[in-house]
Coordinates of C-alpha atoms and ligand atoms in Angstrom, one line a residue:
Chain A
X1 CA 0.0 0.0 0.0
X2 CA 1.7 3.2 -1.2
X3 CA 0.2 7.0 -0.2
X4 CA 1.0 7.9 -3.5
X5 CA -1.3 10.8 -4.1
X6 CA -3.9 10.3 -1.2
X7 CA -3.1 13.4 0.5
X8 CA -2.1 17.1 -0.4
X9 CA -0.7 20.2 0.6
X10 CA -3.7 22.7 0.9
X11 CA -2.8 25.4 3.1
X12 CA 0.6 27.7 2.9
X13 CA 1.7 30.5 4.9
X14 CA 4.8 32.3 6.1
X15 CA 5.5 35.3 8.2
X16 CA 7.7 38.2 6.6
X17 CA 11.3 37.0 6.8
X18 CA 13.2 39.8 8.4
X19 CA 16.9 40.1 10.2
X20 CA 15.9 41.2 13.7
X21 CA 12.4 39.7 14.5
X22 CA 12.0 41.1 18.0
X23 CA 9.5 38.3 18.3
X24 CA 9.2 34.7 20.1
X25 CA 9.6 31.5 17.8
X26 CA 6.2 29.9 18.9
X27 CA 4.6 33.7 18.2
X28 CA 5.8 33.7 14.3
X29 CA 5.1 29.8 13.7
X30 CA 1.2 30.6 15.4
X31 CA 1.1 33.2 12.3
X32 CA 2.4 31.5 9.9
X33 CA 0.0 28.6 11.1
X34 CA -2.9 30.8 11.2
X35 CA -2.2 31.9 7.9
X36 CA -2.1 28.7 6.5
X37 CA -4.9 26.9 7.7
X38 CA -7.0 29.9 6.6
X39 CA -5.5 29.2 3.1
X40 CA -6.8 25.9 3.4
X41 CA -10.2 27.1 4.4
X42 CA -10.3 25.5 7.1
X43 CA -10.9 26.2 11.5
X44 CA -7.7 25.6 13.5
X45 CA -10.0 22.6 15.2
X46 CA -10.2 21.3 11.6
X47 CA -6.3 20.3 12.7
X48 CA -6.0 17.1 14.3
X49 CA -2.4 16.4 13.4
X50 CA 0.9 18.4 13.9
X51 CA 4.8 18.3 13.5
X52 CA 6.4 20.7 14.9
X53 CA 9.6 21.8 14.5
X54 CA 12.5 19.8 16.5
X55 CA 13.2 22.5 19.2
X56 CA 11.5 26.0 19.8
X57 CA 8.1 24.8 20.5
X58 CA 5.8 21.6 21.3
X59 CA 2.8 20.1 20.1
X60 CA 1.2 20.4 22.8
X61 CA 1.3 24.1 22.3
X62 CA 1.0 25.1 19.4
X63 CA -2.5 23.1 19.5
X64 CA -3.8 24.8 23.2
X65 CA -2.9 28.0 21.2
X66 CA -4.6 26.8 18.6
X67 CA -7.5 25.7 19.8
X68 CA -6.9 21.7 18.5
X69 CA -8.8 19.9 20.9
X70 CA -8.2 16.4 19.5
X71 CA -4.8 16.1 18.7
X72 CA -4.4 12.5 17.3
X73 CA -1.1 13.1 15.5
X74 CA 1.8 14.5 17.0
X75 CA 5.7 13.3 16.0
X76 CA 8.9 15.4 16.0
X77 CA 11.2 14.7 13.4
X78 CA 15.0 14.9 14.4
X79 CA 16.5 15.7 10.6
X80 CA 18.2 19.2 11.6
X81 CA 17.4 21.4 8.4
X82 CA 15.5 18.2 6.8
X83 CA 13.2 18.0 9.5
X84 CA 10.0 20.2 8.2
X85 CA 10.6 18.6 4.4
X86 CA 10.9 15.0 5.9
X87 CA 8.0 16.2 8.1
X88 CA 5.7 15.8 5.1
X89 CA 6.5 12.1 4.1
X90 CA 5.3 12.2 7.6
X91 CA 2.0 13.7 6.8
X92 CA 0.9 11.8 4.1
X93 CA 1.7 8.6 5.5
X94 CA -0.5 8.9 8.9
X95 CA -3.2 10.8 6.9
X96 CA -3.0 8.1 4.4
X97 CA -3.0 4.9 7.1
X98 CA -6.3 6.9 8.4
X99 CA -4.5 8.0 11.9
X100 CA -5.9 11.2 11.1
X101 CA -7.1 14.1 8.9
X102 CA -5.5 17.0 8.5
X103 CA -1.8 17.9 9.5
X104 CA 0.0 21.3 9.9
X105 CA 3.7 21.3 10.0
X106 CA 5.5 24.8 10.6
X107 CA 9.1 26.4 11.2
X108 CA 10.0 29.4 12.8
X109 CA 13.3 30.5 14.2
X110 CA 15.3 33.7 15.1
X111 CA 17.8 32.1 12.3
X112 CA 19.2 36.0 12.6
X113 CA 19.0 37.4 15.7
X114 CA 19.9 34.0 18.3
X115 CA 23.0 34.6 16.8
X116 CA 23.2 38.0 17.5
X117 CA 22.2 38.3 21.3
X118 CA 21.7 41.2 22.8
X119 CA 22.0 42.1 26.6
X120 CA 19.0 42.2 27.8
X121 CA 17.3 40.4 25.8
X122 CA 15.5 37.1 27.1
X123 CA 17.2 33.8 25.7
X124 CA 15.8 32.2 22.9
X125 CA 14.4 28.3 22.8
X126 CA 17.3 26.0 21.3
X127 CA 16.8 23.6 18.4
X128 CA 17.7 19.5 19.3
X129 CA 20.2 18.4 17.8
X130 CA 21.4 15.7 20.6
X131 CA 21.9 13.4 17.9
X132 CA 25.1 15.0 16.5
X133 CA 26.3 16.1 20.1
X134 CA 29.0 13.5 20.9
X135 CA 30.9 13.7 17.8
X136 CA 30.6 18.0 17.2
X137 CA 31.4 18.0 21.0
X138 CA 34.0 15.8 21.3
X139 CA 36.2 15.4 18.1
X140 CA 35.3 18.7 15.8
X141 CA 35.1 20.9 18.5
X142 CA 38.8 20.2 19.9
X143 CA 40.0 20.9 15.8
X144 CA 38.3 24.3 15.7
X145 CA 35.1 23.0 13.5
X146 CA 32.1 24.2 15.0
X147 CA 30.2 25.4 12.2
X148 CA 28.3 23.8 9.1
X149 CA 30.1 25.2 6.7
X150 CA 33.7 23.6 8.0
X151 CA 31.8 20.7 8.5
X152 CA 30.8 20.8 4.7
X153 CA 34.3 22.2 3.6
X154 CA 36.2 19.3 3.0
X155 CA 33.9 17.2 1.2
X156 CA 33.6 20.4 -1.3
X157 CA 37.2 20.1 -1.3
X158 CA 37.0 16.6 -1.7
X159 CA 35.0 17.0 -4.9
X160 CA 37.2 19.3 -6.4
X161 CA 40.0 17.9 -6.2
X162 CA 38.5 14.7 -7.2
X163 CA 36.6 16.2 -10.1
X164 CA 38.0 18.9 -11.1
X165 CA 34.7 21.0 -10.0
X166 CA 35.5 24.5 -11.1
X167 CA 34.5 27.2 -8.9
X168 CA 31.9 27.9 -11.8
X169 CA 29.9 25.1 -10.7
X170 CA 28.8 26.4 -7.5
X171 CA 28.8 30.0 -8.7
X172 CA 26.0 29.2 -11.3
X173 CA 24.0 27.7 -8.4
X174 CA 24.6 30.9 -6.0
X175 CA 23.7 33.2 -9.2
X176 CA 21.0 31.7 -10.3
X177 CA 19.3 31.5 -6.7
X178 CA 19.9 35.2 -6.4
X179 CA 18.7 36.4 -10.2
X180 CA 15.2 34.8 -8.6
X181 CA 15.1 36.6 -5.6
X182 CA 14.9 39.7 -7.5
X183 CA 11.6 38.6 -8.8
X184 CA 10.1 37.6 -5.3
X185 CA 9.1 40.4 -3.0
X186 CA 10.1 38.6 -0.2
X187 CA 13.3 37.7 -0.9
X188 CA 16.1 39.5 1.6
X189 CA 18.4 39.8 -1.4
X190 CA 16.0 41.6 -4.1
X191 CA 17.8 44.1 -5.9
X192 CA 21.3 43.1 -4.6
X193 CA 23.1 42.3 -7.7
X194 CA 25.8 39.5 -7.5
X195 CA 27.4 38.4 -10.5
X196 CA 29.9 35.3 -11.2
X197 CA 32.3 38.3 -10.4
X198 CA 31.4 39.2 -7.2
X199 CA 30.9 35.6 -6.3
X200 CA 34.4 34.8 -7.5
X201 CA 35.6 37.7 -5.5
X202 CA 33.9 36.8 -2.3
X203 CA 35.7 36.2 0.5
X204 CA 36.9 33.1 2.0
X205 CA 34.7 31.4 4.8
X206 CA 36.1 28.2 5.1
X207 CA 37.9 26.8 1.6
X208 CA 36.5 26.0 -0.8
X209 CA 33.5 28.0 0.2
X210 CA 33.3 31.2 0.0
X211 CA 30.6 34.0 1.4
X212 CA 28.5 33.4 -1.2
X213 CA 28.4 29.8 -1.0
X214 CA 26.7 30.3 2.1
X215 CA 23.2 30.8 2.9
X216 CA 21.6 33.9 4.4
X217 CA 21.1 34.4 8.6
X218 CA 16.9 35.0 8.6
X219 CA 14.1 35.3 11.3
X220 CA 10.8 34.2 10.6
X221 CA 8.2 31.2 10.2
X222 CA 6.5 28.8 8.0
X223 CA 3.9 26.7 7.6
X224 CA 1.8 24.1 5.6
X225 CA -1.6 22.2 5.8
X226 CA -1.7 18.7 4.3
X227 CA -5.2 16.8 4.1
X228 CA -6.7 14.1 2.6
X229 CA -6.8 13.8 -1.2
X230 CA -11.0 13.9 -1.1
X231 CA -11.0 16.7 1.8
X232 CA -8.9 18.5 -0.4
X233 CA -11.3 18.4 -3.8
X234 CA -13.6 20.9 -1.1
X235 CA -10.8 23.7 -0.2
X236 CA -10.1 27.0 -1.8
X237 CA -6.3 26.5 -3.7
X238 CA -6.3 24.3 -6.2
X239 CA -4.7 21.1 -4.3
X240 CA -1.2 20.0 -4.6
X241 CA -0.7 16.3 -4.4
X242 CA 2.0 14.5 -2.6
X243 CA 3.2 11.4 -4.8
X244 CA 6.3 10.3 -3.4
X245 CA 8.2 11.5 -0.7
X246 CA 11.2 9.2 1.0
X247 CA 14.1 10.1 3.7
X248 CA 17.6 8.6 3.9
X249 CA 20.4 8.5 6.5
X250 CA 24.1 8.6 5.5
X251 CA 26.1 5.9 6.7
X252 CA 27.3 6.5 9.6
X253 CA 25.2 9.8 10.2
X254 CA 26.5 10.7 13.5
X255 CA 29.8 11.3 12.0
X256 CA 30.8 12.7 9.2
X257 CA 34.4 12.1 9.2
X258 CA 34.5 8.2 8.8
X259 CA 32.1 7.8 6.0
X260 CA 33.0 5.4 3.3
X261 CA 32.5 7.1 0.5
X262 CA 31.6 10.8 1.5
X263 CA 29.3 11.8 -1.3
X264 CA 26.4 8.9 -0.5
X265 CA 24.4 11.1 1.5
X266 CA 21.1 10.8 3.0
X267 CA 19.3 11.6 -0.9
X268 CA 21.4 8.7 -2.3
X269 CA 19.7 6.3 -0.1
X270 CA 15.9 7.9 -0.5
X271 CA 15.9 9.3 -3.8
X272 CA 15.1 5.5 -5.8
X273 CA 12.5 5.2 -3.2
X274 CA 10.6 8.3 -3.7
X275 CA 10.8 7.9 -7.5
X276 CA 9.3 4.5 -7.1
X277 CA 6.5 5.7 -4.8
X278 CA 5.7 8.6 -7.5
X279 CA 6.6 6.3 -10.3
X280 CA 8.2 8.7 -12.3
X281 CA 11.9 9.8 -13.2
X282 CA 13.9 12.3 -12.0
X283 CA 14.1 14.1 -14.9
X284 CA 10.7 14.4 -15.3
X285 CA 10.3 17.1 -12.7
X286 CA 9.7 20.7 -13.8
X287 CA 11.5 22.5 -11.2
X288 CA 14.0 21.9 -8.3
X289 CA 13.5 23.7 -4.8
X290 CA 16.9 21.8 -3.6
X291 CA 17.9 22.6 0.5
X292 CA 20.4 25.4 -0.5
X293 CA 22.7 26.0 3.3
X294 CA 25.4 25.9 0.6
X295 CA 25.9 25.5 -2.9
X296 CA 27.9 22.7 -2.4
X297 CA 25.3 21.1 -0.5
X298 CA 22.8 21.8 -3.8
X299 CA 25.7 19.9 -6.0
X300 CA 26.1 16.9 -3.5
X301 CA 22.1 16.8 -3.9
X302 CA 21.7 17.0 -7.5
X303 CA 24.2 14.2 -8.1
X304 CA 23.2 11.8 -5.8
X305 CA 19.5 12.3 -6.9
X306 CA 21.2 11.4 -10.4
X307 CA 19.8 15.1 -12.1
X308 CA 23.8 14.5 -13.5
X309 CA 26.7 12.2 -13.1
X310 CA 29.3 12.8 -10.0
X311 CA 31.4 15.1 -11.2
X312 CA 29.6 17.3 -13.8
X313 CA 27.4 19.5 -12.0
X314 CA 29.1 22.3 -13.5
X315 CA 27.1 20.7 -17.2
X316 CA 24.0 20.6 -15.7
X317 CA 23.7 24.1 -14.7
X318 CA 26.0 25.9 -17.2
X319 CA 24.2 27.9 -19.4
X320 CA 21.0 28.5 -17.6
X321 CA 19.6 25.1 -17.2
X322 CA 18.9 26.1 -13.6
X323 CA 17.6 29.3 -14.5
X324 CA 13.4 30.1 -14.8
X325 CA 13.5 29.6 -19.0
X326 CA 16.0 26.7 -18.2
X327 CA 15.3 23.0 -18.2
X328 CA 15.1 22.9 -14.5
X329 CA 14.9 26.1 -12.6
X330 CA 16.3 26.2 -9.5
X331 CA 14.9 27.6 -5.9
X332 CA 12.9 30.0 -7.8
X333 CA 11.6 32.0 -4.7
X334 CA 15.6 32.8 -4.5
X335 CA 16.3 29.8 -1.9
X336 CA 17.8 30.2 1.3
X337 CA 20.8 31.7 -0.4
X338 CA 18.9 34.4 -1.3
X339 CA 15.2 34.4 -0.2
X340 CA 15.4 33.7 3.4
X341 CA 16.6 30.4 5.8
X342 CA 13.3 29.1 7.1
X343 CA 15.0 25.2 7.3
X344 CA 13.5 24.8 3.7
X345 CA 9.8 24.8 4.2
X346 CA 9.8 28.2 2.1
X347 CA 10.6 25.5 -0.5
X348 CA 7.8 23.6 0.1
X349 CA 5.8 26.9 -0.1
X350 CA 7.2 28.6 -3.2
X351 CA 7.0 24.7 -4.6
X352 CA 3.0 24.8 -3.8
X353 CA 2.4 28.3 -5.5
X354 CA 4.2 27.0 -8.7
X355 CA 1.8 24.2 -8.9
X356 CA -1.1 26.4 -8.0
X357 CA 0.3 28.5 -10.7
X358 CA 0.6 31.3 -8.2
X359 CA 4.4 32.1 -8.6
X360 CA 3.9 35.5 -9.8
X361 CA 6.9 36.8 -12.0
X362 CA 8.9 33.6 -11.0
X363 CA 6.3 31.5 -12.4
X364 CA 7.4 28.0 -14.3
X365 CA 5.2 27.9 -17.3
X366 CA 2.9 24.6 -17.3
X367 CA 4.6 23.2 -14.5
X368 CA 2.7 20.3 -13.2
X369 CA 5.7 17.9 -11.3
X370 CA 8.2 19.4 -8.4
X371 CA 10.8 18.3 -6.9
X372 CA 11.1 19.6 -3.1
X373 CA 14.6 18.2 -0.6
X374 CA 15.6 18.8 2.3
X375 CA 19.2 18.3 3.8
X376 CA 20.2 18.6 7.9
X377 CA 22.1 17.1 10.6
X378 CA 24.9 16.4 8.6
X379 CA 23.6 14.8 5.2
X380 CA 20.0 13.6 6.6
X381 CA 18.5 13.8 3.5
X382 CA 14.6 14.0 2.5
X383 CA 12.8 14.4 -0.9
X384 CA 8.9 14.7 -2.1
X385 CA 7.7 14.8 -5.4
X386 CA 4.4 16.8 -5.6
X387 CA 1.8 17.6 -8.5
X388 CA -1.3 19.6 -9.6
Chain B
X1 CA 17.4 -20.3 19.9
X2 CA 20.8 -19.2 18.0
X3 CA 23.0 -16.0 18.2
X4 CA 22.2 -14.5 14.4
X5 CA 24.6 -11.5 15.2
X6 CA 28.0 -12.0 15.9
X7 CA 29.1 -10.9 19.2
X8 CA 25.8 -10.9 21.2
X9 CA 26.2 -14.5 22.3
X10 CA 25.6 -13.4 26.4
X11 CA 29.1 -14.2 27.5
X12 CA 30.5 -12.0 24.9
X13 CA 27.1 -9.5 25.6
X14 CA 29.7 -7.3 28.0
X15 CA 29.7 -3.4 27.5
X16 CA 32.3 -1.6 29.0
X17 CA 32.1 0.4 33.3
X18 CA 33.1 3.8 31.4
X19 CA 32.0 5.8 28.2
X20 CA 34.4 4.5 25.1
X21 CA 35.1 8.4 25.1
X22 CA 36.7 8.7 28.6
X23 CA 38.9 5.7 27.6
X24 CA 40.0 7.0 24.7
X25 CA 40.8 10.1 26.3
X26 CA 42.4 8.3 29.4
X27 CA 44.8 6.8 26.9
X28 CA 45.3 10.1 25.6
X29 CA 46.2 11.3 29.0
X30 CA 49.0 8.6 29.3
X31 CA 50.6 9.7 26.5
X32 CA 48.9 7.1 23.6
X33 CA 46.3 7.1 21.1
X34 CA 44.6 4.0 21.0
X35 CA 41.8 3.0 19.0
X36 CA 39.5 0.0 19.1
X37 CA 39.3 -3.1 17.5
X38 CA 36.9 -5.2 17.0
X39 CA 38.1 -8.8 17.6
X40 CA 34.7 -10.1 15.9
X41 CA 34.9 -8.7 12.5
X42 CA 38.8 -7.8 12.9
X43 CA 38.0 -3.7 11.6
X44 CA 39.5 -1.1 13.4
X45 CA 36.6 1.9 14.8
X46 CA 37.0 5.4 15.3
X47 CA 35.3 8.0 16.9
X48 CA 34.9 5.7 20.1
X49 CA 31.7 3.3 20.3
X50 CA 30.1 0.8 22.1
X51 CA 29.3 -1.3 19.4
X52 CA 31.4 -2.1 16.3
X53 CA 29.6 0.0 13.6
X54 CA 30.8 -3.0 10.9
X55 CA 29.3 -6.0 12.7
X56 CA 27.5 -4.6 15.7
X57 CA 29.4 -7.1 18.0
X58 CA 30.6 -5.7 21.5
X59 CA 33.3 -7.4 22.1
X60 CA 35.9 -4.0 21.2
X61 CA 39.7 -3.9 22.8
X62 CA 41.8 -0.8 22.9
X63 CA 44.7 -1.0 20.6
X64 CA 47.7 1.4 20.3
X65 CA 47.3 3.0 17.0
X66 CA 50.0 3.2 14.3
X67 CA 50.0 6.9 14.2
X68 CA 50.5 6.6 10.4
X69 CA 48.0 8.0 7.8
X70 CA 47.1 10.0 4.6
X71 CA 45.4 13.2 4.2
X72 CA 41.8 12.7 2.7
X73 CA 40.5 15.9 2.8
X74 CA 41.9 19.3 3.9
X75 CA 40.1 23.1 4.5
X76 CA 41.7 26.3 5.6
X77 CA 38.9 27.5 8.2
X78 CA 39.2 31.8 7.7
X79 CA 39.4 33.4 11.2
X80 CA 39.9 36.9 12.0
X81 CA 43.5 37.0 14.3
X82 CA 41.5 37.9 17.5
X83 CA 39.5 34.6 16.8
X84 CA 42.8 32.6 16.6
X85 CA 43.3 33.5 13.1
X86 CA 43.3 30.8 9.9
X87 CA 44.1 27.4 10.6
X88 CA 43.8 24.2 8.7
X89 CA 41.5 20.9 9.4
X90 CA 42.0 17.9 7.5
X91 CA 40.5 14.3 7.7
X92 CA 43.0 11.9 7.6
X93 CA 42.9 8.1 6.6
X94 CA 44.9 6.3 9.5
X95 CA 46.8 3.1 8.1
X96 CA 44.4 0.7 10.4
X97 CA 41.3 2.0 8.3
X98 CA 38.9 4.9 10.0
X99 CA 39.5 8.1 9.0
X100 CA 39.1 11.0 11.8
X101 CA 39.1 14.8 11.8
X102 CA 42.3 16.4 13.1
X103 CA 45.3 19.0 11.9
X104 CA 48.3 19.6 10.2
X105 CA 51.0 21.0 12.1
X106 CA 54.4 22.3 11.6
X107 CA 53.6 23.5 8.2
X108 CA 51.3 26.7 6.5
X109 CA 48.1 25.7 5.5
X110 CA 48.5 25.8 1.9
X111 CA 50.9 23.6 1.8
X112 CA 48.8 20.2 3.5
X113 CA 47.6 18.5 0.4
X114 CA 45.2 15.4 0.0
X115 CA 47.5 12.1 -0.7
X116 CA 50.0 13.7 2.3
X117 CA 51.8 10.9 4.4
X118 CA 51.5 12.0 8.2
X119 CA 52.3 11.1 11.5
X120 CA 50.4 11.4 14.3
X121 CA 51.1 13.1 18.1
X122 CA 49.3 14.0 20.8
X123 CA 48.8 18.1 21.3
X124 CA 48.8 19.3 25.0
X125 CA 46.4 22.5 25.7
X126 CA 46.7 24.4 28.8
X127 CA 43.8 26.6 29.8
X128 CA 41.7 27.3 32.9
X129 CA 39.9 24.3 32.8
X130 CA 43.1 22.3 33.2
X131 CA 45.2 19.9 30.2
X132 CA 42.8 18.9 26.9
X133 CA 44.6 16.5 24.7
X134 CA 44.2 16.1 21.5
X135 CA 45.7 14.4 18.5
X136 CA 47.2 16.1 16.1
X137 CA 49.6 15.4 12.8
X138 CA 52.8 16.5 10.7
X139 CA 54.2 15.5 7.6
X140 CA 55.9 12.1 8.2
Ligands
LIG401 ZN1 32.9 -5.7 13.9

């Protein structure tokens, strides 16, 4: 038995995304939550599922602020920045097994300003990432590597020294993220110009990765409704169907050091397994809202879900293939490079107004099949396929 | 009913009085870096764990390490001089088999390259929480 279109995302909505938020995490998810179940037409008590975010808030409260009295669904998903993507295979599957009906899953963070405290100000609520704590703790730590992106850097190095990746290859990713932010009103980086130039020029982080390799520092929330495929005939938006959706674990995933081979991430494992669910092929998809912390991250992603070989990422999105007019546009709301770092579920969103055919100037002509991923705790990696 | 797993037969079903972690660094302390290894499925493990991540058996011993290895991987991590200024991490292959994050010293970061031979040492740091130790490596 496969969920394979039975449910669908019916409900998105998202606070503005802003550096500086003066506001509580469990305040901007309870907007972003509001505003998505009203997208879905429905009452907050229409809820009677939800995943919240790992960290920042409960269940239990969003649904006493929300006024769910029958909570029959409630499950945290420990993915770091895959969490609220894998969150959705989630969905579908205990909406599909009849556990229950309808299923809101949110994100909201100070991404911005908990890294930026103030005196003063009263602490913020952490995200859980106990899983990773032993080796961070204990052997990256001690060697000065406390940060994602020196976590990341030597596997970009890896790769380019393997493959001869030139810096090109990740520039086109960062460029083409950015050129769609300038469409999207909401995007933090609108009218900020970067070409290959600047990106070439930008300054070392961690080598190979560079300042604009990395993603942006945001404060905000989001938030989606997912229902059952007949439910969802009845609400407002035209519905977007979930037809495959799959996470996967690198090998070992608690550390990222003494992995075989250092490119089989999480996506390599659950990519064959979503694309069975959907039954389709990869390159099928219209568009690509990949989890964009880095642009090294994107290329790990697209080759492992085989959109190209190993190696020649720097093909597939040469010559605007990832740009809107390309073969397969990437993060066209502008990603978390250049939109705003909401741990991905701004994907999900800007995926659902594609499919409504709601993407404004960024719009994908005809697009009827997306591809959504989401990438955390070290390579977790998750993937859903979704249609009109 | 038979054992299907290697290693969990109940006499060999023994996990260890302390965290692998405070072993490992308790051999650190007297001056060795020891890794285990598993005498079920005869791999070497590193970071430290309680079961062997190959063949799931317990039955892990502490063995002095060679010390030898190859660079795998290598970034320069930018820092601003107040904040300790650049330095280099690497992941290095050790001869036994796991490969572990550490750094290069005794050279400037652009000149660690992948393929490097390099021997390992144990680092002393003194600060106000008393001696961390750590291994490090240098061009063998
Ligand atoms: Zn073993």
């Amino acid at each position: 038995m496969s969920f394979k279109d039975k449910t669908a995302i019916v409900g998105i909505g998202e606070t503005d995304y802003v550096k500086g938020s003066g506001r509580s995490e469990v305040d901007m998810m309870l907007e972003a939550s509001r505003k998505a179940i009203a997208d879905a037409g429905m009452k907050p008590s229409d809820i009677d599922g939800i995943i919240p975010p790992p960290g920042y808030t409960y269940s239990e409260e969003l649904a006493a602020n929300l006024g769910v009295e029958d909570l029959r669904y409630a499950a945290t998903i420990n993915m770091g920045g895959a969490s609220p993507n894998a969150a959705i295979q989630h969905a579908a599957i205990a909406i599909a097994s009849g556990v229950c009906n309808s299923v809101l899953i949110t994100l909201g963070w100070n991404g911005y300003t908990a890294m930026r405290p103030k005196p003063g100000q009263p602490p913020g609520r952490s995200a859980g990432i106990a899983v990773l704590n032993n080796a961070i703790q204990g052997f990256y730590l001690p060697y000065g590597v406390s940060a994602p992106v020196q976590m990341y850097s030597w596997l970009a190095m890896r790769h380019k020294q393997m493959y001869n990746t030139p810096d090109e290859a990740t520039g086109h990713i960062a460029v083409a993220c950015r050129k769609h932010a300038h469409l999207n009103e909401s995007a933090f980086m609108r009218g900020r110009e970067m070409t290959m130039d600047d990106y070439l020029a930008s300054r070392w982080v961690s080598e190979p990765m560079r300042l604009f390799d990395c993603c942006l520092e945001t404060d905000g929330a989001a938030a989606v409704v997912i229902t059952r495929a007949d439910i969802a005939k009845d609400t407002p938006n035209k519905p977007v169907y979930i037809m495959g959706a799959a996470e996967g674990h690198p090998y070992p995933a608690d550390d990222i050091a003494t992995r075989p081979d250092p490119f089989r991430i999480g996506l390599s494992f659950a990519t064959p397994k979503a694309l069975e669910i959907a039954d389709i092929k990869i390159h099928d998809v219209d568009f690509l809202q990949i989890y964009d912390c880095f642009t090294y991250v994107v290329m790990l992603q697209m080759e492992a879900m085989g959109l190209c070989e190993r190696g020649e990422t720097y093909d597939f999105v040469k010559d605007g293939n990832i740009e809107l007019g390309g073969h397969y546009p990437l993060n066209t709301h502008g990603g978390l490079l250049s939109q705003a770092h909401v741990w991905g579920l701004n994907h999900t969103t800007e995926a659902v107004r594609q499919l409504r055919g709601t993407a404004g100037a960024s719009q994908v002509k005809d697009a009827e099949l997306g591809l959504v991923t989401g990438w955390g705790d070290l390579g977790d990696g998750s993937i859903v396929i979704l249609r009109n | 009913m038979t054992n299907a797993l290697p290693g969990t037969s109940p006499e060999k079903l023994v996990f260890p009085d302390q965290s692998p972690d405070t072993t490992y660094q308790d051999f650190l302390r007297n001056n060795q870096f020891c890794i285990q290894h598993c005498n079920e499925c005869q791999n070497f493990l590193f970071y430290p764990r309680l079961c062997c991540p190959h063949c799931s058996s317990v039955d892990l011993e502490w063995r002095e390490a060679s010390g030898k290895g190859t660079v795998y991987a290598v970034s320069i991590v930018r820092q601003r001089p107040e904040k300790g200024g650049d330095h280099n991490v690497v992941l290095v292959d050790l001869d036994e088999g796991p490969r572990l994050m550490s750094r290069v010293d005794g050279i400037p970061n652009e000149d660690v390259k992948i393929g490097m031979k390099v021997k390992a040492s144990i680092s002393v740091n003194t600060d106000e929480d008393g001696d961390t130790r750590m291994v490090v490596f240098r061009e063998a």
